[in-house]
Coordinates of C-alpha atoms and ligand atoms in Angstrom, one line a residue:
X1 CA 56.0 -34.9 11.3
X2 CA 55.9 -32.5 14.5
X3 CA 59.2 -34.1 15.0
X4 CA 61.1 -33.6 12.1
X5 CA 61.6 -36.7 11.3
X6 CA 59.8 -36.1 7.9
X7 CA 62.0 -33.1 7.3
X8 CA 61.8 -29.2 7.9
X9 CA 58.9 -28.5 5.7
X10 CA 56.1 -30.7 7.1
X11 CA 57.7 -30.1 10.7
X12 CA 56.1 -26.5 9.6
X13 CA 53.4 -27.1 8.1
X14 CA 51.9 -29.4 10.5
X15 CA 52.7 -26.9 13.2
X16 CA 50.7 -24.7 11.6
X17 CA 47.3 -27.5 11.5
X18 CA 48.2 -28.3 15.2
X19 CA 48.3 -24.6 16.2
X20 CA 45.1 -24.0 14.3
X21 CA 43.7 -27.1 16.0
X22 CA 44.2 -25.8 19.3
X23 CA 43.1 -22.5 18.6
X24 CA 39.7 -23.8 17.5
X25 CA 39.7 -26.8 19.8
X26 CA 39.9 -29.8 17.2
X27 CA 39.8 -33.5 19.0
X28 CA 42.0 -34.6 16.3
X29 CA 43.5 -34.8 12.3
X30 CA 41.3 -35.9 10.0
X31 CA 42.3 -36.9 6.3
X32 CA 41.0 -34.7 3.4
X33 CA 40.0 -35.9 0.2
X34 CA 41.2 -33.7 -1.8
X35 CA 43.1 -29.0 -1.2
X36 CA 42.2 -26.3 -3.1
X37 CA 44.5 -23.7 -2.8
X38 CA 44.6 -19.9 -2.8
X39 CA 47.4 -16.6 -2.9
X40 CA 47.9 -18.0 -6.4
X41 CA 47.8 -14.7 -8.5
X42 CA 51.3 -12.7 -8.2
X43 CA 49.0 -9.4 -7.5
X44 CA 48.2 -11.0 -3.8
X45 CA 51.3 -12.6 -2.8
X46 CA 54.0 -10.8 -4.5
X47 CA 57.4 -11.3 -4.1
X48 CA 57.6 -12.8 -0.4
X49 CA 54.8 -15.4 -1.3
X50 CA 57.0 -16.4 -4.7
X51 CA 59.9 -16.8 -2.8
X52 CA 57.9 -18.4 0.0
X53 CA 56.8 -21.1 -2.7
X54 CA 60.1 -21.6 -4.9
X55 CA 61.6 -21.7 -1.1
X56 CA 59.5 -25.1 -0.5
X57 CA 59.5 -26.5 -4.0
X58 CA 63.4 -26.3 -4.2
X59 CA 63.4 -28.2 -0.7
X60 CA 61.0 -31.0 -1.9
X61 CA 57.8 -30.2 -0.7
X62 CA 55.5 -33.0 -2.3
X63 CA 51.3 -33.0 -2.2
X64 CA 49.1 -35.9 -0.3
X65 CA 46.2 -35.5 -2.2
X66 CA 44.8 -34.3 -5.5
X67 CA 45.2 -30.4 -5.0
X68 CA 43.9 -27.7 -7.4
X69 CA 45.1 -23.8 -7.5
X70 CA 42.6 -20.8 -7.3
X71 CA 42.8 -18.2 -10.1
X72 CA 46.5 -16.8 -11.3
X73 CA 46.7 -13.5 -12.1
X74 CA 46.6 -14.0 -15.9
X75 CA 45.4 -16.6 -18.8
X76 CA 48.5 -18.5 -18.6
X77 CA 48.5 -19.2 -22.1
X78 CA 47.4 -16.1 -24.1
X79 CA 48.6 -13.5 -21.7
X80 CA 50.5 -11.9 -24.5
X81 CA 47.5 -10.9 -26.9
X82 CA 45.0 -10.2 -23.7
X83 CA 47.5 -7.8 -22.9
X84 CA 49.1 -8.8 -19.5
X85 CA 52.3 -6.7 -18.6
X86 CA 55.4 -8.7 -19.3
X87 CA 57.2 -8.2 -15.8
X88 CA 54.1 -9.2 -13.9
X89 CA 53.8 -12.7 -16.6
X90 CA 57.2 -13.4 -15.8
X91 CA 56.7 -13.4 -12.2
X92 CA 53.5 -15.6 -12.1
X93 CA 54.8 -18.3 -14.7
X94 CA 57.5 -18.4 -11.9
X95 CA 54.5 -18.8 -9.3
X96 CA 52.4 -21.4 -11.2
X97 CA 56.4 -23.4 -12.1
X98 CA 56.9 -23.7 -8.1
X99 CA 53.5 -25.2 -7.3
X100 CA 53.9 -27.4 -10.6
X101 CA 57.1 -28.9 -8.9
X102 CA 55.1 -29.3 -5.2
X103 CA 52.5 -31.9 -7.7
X104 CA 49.6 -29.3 -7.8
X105 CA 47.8 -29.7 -10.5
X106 CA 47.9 -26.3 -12.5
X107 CA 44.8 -25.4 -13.4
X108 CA 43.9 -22.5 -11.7
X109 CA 39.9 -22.1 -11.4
X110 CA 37.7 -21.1 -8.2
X111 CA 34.7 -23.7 -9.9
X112 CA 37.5 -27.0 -9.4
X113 CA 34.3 -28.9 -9.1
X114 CA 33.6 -28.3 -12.6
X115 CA 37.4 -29.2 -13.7
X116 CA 38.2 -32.1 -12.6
X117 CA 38.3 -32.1 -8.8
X118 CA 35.1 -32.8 -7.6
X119 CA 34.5 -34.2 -3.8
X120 CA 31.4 -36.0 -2.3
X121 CA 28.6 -35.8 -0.1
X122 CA 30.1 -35.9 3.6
X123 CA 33.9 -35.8 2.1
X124 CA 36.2 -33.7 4.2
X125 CA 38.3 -31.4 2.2
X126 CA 40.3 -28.8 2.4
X127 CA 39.8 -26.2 0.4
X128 CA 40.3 -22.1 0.2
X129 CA 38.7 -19.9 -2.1
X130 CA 35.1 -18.9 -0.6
X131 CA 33.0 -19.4 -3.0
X132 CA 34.4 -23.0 -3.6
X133 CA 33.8 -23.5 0.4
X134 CA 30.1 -22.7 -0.4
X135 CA 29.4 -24.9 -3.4
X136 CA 31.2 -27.8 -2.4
X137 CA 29.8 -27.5 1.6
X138 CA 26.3 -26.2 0.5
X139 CA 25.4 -28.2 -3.2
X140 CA 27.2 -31.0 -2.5
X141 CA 27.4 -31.4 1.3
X142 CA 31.3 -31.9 1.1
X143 CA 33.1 -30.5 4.7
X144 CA 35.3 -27.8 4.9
X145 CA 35.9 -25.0 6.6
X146 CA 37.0 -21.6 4.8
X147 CA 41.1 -22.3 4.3
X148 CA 43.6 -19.2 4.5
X149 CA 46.3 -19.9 2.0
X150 CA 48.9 -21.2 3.9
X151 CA 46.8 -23.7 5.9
X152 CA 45.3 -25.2 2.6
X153 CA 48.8 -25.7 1.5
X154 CA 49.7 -27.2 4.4
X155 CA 46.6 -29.6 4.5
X156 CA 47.8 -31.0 0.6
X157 CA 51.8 -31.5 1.9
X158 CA 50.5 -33.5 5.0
X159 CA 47.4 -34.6 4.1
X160 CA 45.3 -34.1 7.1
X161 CA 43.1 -30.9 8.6
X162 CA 42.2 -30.6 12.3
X163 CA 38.5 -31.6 13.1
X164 CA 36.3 -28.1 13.8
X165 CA 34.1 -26.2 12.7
X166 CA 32.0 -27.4 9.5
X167 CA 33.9 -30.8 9.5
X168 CA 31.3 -31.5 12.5
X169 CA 27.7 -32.4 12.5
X170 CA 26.4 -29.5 15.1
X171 CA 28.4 -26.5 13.2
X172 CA 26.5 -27.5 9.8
X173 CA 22.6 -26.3 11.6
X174 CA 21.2 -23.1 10.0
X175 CA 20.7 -19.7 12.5
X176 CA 18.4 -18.0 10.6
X177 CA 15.4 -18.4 8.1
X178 CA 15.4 -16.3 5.2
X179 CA 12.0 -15.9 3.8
X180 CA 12.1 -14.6 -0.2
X181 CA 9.3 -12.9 -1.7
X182 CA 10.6 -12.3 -4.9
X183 CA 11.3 -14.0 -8.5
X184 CA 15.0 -14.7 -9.5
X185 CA 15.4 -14.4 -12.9
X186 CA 19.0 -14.8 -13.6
X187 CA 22.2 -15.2 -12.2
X188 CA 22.6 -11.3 -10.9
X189 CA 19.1 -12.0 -8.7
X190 CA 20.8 -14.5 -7.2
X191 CA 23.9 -12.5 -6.9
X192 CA 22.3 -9.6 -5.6
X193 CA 20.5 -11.8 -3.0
X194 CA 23.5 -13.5 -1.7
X195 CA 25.2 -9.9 -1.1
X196 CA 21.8 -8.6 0.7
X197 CA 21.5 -12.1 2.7
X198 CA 25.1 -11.8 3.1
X199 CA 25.5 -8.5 4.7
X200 CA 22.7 -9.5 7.2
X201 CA 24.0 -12.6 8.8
X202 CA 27.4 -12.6 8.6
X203 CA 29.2 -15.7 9.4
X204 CA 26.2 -17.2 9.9
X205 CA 24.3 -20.1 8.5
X206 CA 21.1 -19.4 6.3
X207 CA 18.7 -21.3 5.8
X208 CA 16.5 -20.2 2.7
X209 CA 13.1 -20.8 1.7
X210 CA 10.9 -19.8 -1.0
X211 CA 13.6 -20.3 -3.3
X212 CA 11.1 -22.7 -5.7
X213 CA 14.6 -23.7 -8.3
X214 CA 17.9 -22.8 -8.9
X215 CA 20.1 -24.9 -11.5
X216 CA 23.7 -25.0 -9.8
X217 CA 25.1 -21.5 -11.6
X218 CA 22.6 -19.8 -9.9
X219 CA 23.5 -21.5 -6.6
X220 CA 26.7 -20.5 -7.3
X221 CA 25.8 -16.9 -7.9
X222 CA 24.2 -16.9 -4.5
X223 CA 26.9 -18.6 -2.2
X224 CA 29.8 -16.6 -4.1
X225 CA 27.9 -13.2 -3.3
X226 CA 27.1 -14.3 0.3
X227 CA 30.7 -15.2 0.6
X228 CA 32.1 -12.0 -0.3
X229 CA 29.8 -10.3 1.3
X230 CA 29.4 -11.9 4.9
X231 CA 31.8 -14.8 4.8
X232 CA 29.2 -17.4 4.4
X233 CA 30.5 -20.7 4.1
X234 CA 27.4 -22.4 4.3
X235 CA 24.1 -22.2 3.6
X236 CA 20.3 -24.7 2.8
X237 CA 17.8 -24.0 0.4
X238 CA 14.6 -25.4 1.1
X239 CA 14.2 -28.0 -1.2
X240 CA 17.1 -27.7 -2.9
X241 CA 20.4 -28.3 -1.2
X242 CA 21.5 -31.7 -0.1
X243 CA 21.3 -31.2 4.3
X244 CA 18.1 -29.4 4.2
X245 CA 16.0 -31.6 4.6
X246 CA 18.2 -33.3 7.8
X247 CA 17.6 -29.3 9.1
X248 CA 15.3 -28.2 12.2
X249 CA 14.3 -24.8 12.0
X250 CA 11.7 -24.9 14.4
X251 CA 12.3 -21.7 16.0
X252 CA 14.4 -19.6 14.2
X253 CA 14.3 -16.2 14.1
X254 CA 13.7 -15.5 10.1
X255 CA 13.7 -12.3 7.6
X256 CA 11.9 -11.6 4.2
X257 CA 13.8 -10.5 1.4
X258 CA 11.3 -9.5 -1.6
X259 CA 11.6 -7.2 -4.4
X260 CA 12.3 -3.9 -2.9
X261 CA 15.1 -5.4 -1.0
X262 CA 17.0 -6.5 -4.4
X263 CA 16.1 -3.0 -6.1
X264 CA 18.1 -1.7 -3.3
X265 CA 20.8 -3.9 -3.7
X266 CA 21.1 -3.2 -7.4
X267 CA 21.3 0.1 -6.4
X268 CA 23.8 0.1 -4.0
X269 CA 26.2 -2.1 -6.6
X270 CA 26.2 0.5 -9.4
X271 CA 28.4 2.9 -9.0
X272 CA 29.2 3.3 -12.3
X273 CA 27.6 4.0 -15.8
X274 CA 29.3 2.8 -19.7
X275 CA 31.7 0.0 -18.9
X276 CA 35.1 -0.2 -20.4
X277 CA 35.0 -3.7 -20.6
X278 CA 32.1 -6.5 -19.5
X279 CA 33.7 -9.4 -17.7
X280 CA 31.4 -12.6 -17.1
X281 CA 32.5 -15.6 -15.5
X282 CA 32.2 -15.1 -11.6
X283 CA 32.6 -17.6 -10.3
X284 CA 33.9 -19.2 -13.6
X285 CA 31.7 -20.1 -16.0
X286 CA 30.9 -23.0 -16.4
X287 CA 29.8 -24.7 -20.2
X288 CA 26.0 -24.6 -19.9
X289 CA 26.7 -20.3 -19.1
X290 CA 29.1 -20.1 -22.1
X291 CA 26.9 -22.1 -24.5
X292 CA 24.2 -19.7 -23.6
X293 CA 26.4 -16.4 -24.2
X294 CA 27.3 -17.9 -27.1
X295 CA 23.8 -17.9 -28.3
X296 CA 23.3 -14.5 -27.0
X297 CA 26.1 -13.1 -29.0
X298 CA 25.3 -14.9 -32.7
X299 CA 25.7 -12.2 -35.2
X300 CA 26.3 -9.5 -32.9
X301 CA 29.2 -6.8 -32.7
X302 CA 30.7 -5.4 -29.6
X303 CA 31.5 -2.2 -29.5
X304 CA 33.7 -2.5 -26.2
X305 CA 35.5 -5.5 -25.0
X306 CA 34.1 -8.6 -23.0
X307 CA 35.6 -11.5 -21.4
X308 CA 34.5 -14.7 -19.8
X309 CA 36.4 -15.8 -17.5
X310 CA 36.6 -19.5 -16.8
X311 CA 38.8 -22.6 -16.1
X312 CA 40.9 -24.2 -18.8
X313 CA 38.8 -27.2 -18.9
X314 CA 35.6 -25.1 -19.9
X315 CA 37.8 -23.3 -22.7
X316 CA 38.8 -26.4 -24.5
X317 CA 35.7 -27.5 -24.3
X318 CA 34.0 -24.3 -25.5
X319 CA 36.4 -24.4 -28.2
X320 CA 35.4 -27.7 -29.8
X321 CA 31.5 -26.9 -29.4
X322 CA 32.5 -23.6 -31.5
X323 CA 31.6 -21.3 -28.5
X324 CA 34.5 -19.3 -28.5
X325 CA 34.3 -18.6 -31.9
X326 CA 31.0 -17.3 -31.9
X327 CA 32.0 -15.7 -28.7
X328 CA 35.3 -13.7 -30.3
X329 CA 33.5 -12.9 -33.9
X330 CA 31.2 -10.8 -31.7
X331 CA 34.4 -9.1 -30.3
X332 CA 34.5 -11.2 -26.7
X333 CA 37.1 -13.6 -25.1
X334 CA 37.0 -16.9 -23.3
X335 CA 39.9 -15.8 -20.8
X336 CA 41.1 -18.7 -19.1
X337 CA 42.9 -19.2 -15.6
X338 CA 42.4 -15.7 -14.0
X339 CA 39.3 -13.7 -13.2
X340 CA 38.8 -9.8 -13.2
X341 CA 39.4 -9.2 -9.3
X342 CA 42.9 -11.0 -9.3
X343 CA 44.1 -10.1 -12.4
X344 CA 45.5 -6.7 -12.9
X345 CA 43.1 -5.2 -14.7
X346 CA 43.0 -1.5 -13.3
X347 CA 46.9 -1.5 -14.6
X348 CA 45.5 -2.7 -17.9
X349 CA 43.2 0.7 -19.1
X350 CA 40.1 -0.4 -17.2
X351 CA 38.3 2.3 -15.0
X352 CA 34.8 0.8 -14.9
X353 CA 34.1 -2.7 -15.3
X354 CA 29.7 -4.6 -16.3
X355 CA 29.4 -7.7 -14.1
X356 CA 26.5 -9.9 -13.4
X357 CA 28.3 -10.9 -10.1
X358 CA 27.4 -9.8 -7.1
X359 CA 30.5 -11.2 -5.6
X360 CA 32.5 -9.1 -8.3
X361 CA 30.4 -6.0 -7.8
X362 CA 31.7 -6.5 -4.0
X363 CA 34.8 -6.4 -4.8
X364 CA 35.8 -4.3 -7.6
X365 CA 35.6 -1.1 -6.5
X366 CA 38.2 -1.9 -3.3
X367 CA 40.8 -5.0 -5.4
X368 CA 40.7 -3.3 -8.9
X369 CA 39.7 0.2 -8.1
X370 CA 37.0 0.1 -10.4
X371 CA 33.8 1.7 -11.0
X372 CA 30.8 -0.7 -11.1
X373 CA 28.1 -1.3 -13.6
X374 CA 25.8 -4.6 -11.8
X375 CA 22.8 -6.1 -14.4
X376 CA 22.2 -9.3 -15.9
X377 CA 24.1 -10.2 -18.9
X378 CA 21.1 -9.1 -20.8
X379 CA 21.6 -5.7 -20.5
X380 CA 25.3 -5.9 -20.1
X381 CA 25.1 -6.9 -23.4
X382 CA 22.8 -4.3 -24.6
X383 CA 25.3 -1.8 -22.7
X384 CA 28.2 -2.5 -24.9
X385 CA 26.7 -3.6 -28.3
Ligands
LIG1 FE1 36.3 -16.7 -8.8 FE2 37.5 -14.5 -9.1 FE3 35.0 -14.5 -8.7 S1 38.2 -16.2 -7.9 S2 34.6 -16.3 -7.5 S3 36.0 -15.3 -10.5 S4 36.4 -13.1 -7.7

């Protein structure tokens, strides 16, 4: 490939593993079982990235191995009535059109291991969008380091990533015991945890106890906050998490995190009161949170919009259970494909946006210019009903 003989775009692209290789100091390529791949919505990679893409699709440029796209910038299929601006629509069918032709499977979703692409215990992958690093490296114990977009994409067209970092055994050992003293109710305790955990190790590896059970949204919740908010790729729970118990902490240095610490955290998240609009579904939701929004919403009328965003998988399936229906008499929307940070949605009318994310509470105010109203979906609900 380095020589060209495979043509001009994997001559690139495996430049660019090799260089990173040698950067970080990889002993050699490793195969990846399967790319997930992000700069998907037309709001992050504009017009250089579309050209950049249609550039390589029009020369050829084929995938290795089953490779899945982060969130577009819209619901690909009912932009229209969600109320997507035509120019932008135009632009990222054109996006989603180029990866189609590279053999990327379309469905654009940051929870791929809920749709369809979902790797094993030990499997090296490659994959990009941070909270999909977490999940698959912390709940399933699948390796992969945190992708940029370009290296993903260059991992699917040649198949292969250079060995470092979490591929290997000794970078997978926590640095730091975190102790918490508090109950977690709902997703947005786990959310606000991950950002408070997140902001105090940064880049590092936690290793959590007290944690007494999480189903996997909440352990989503928590590695999507801690992503966003200190670039944690990995992380154990006591208990819990699949490497734990292969984990010495003897020795560690450890904090406490109890109830005053997740007050503060709530705290710091709001910075805004009466949402325009309640958006659910980061990371996207996955059935069991949409069957239980459903039941939340039964008879009830929204006075203010909400959406849940989730992959296209989920929808159809929320669609044949009756979920959506329930969901959209109350006034809500399943939105498919996109989520409320890549999306435009501060173009769209919105100036302060409920989540129960703490990942989306990060990063609202700075993507989306949005105020921020951070609860559980409870009192979201309540908020807007
Ligand atoms: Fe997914 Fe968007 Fe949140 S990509 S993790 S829903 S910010």
């Amino acid at each position: 490939m380095l020589n060209g003989e495979h043509g001009e775009v994997l001559e690139k692209m495996f430049r660019l593993l090799v260089r990173l290789g040698d950067i970080y100091g990889a002993d050699k390529m490793i195969p990846v079982g399967s790319v997930q791949v992000a700069g998907v919505s037309f709001k992050s990679i504009d017009m250089p990235g579309l050209e950049f893409l249609e550039d390589y699709a029009k020369k050829g440029a084929t995938v290795k191995v089953l490779t899945f796209l982060n969130p577009a910038g819209m619901d690909m299929e009912n932009w229209k009535d969600l109320g997507f601006p035509e120019d932008f629509a135009e632009k990222q069918i054109r996006v989603m059109d180029a990866f189609r032709e590279m053999g990327i499977v379309i469905t654009s979703t940051c929870t791929p291991y809920l749709a369809g692409n979902l790797p094993r215990f030990g499997e090296h992958i490659a994959w990009s969008e941070s909270s999909a690093v977490s999940f698959s490296n912390s709940v399933i114990g699948a390796r992969t380091n945190r992708e940029g977009g370009p290296s993903a994409l260059a991992a699917a067209l040649c198949g292969l990533t250079p060995n470092y970092g979490l591929h290997l055994d000794e970078n997978r050992k926590p640095n730091l015991v975190v102790n918490v003293n508090a109950e977690l109710q709902n997703n947005a305790d786990f959310g606000a945890l991950g950002y408070h955990v997140g902001k105090i190790v940064k880049n590092k590896i936690p290793y959590f106890k007290g944690i007494k059970n999480a189903n996997t949204d909440q352990l989503k919740a928590l590695g999507a906050a801690m992503a966003a908010s200190g670039a944690v790729a990995l992380y154990h729970v006591e208990n819990l998490t699949p490497e734990a118990h292969f984990m010495d902490i003897k020795g560690l240095e450890s904090v406490d995190v109890g109830k005053n610490e997740l007050k503060e955290t709530y705290e710091k998240l709001n910075t805004g009161e009466n949402p325009d609009i309640v958006i659910l579904g980061c990371p996207h939701a996955s059935l069991r949170e949409i069957s239980e929004l459903s039941e939340k919403l039964k008879g009830k009328k929204l006075k203010k919009p909400l959406w849940v965003c989730t992959s296209r998988v989920m929808k159809e399936c929320a669609n044949r259970m009756g979920y959506t229906e329930i969901i959209e008499n109350a006034g809500g929307k399943i939105v498919a494909d996109t989520c409320m940070v890549v999306s435009p949605i501060e173009k769209m009318g919105f100036k302060t946006t409920g989540v129960d994310s703490g990942k989306a509470a990060n990063y609202l105010p700075g993507f989306c210019k949005q105020n921020v109203v951070f609860n559980n979906i409870d009192e979201l609900i309540k908020v807007i009903t």
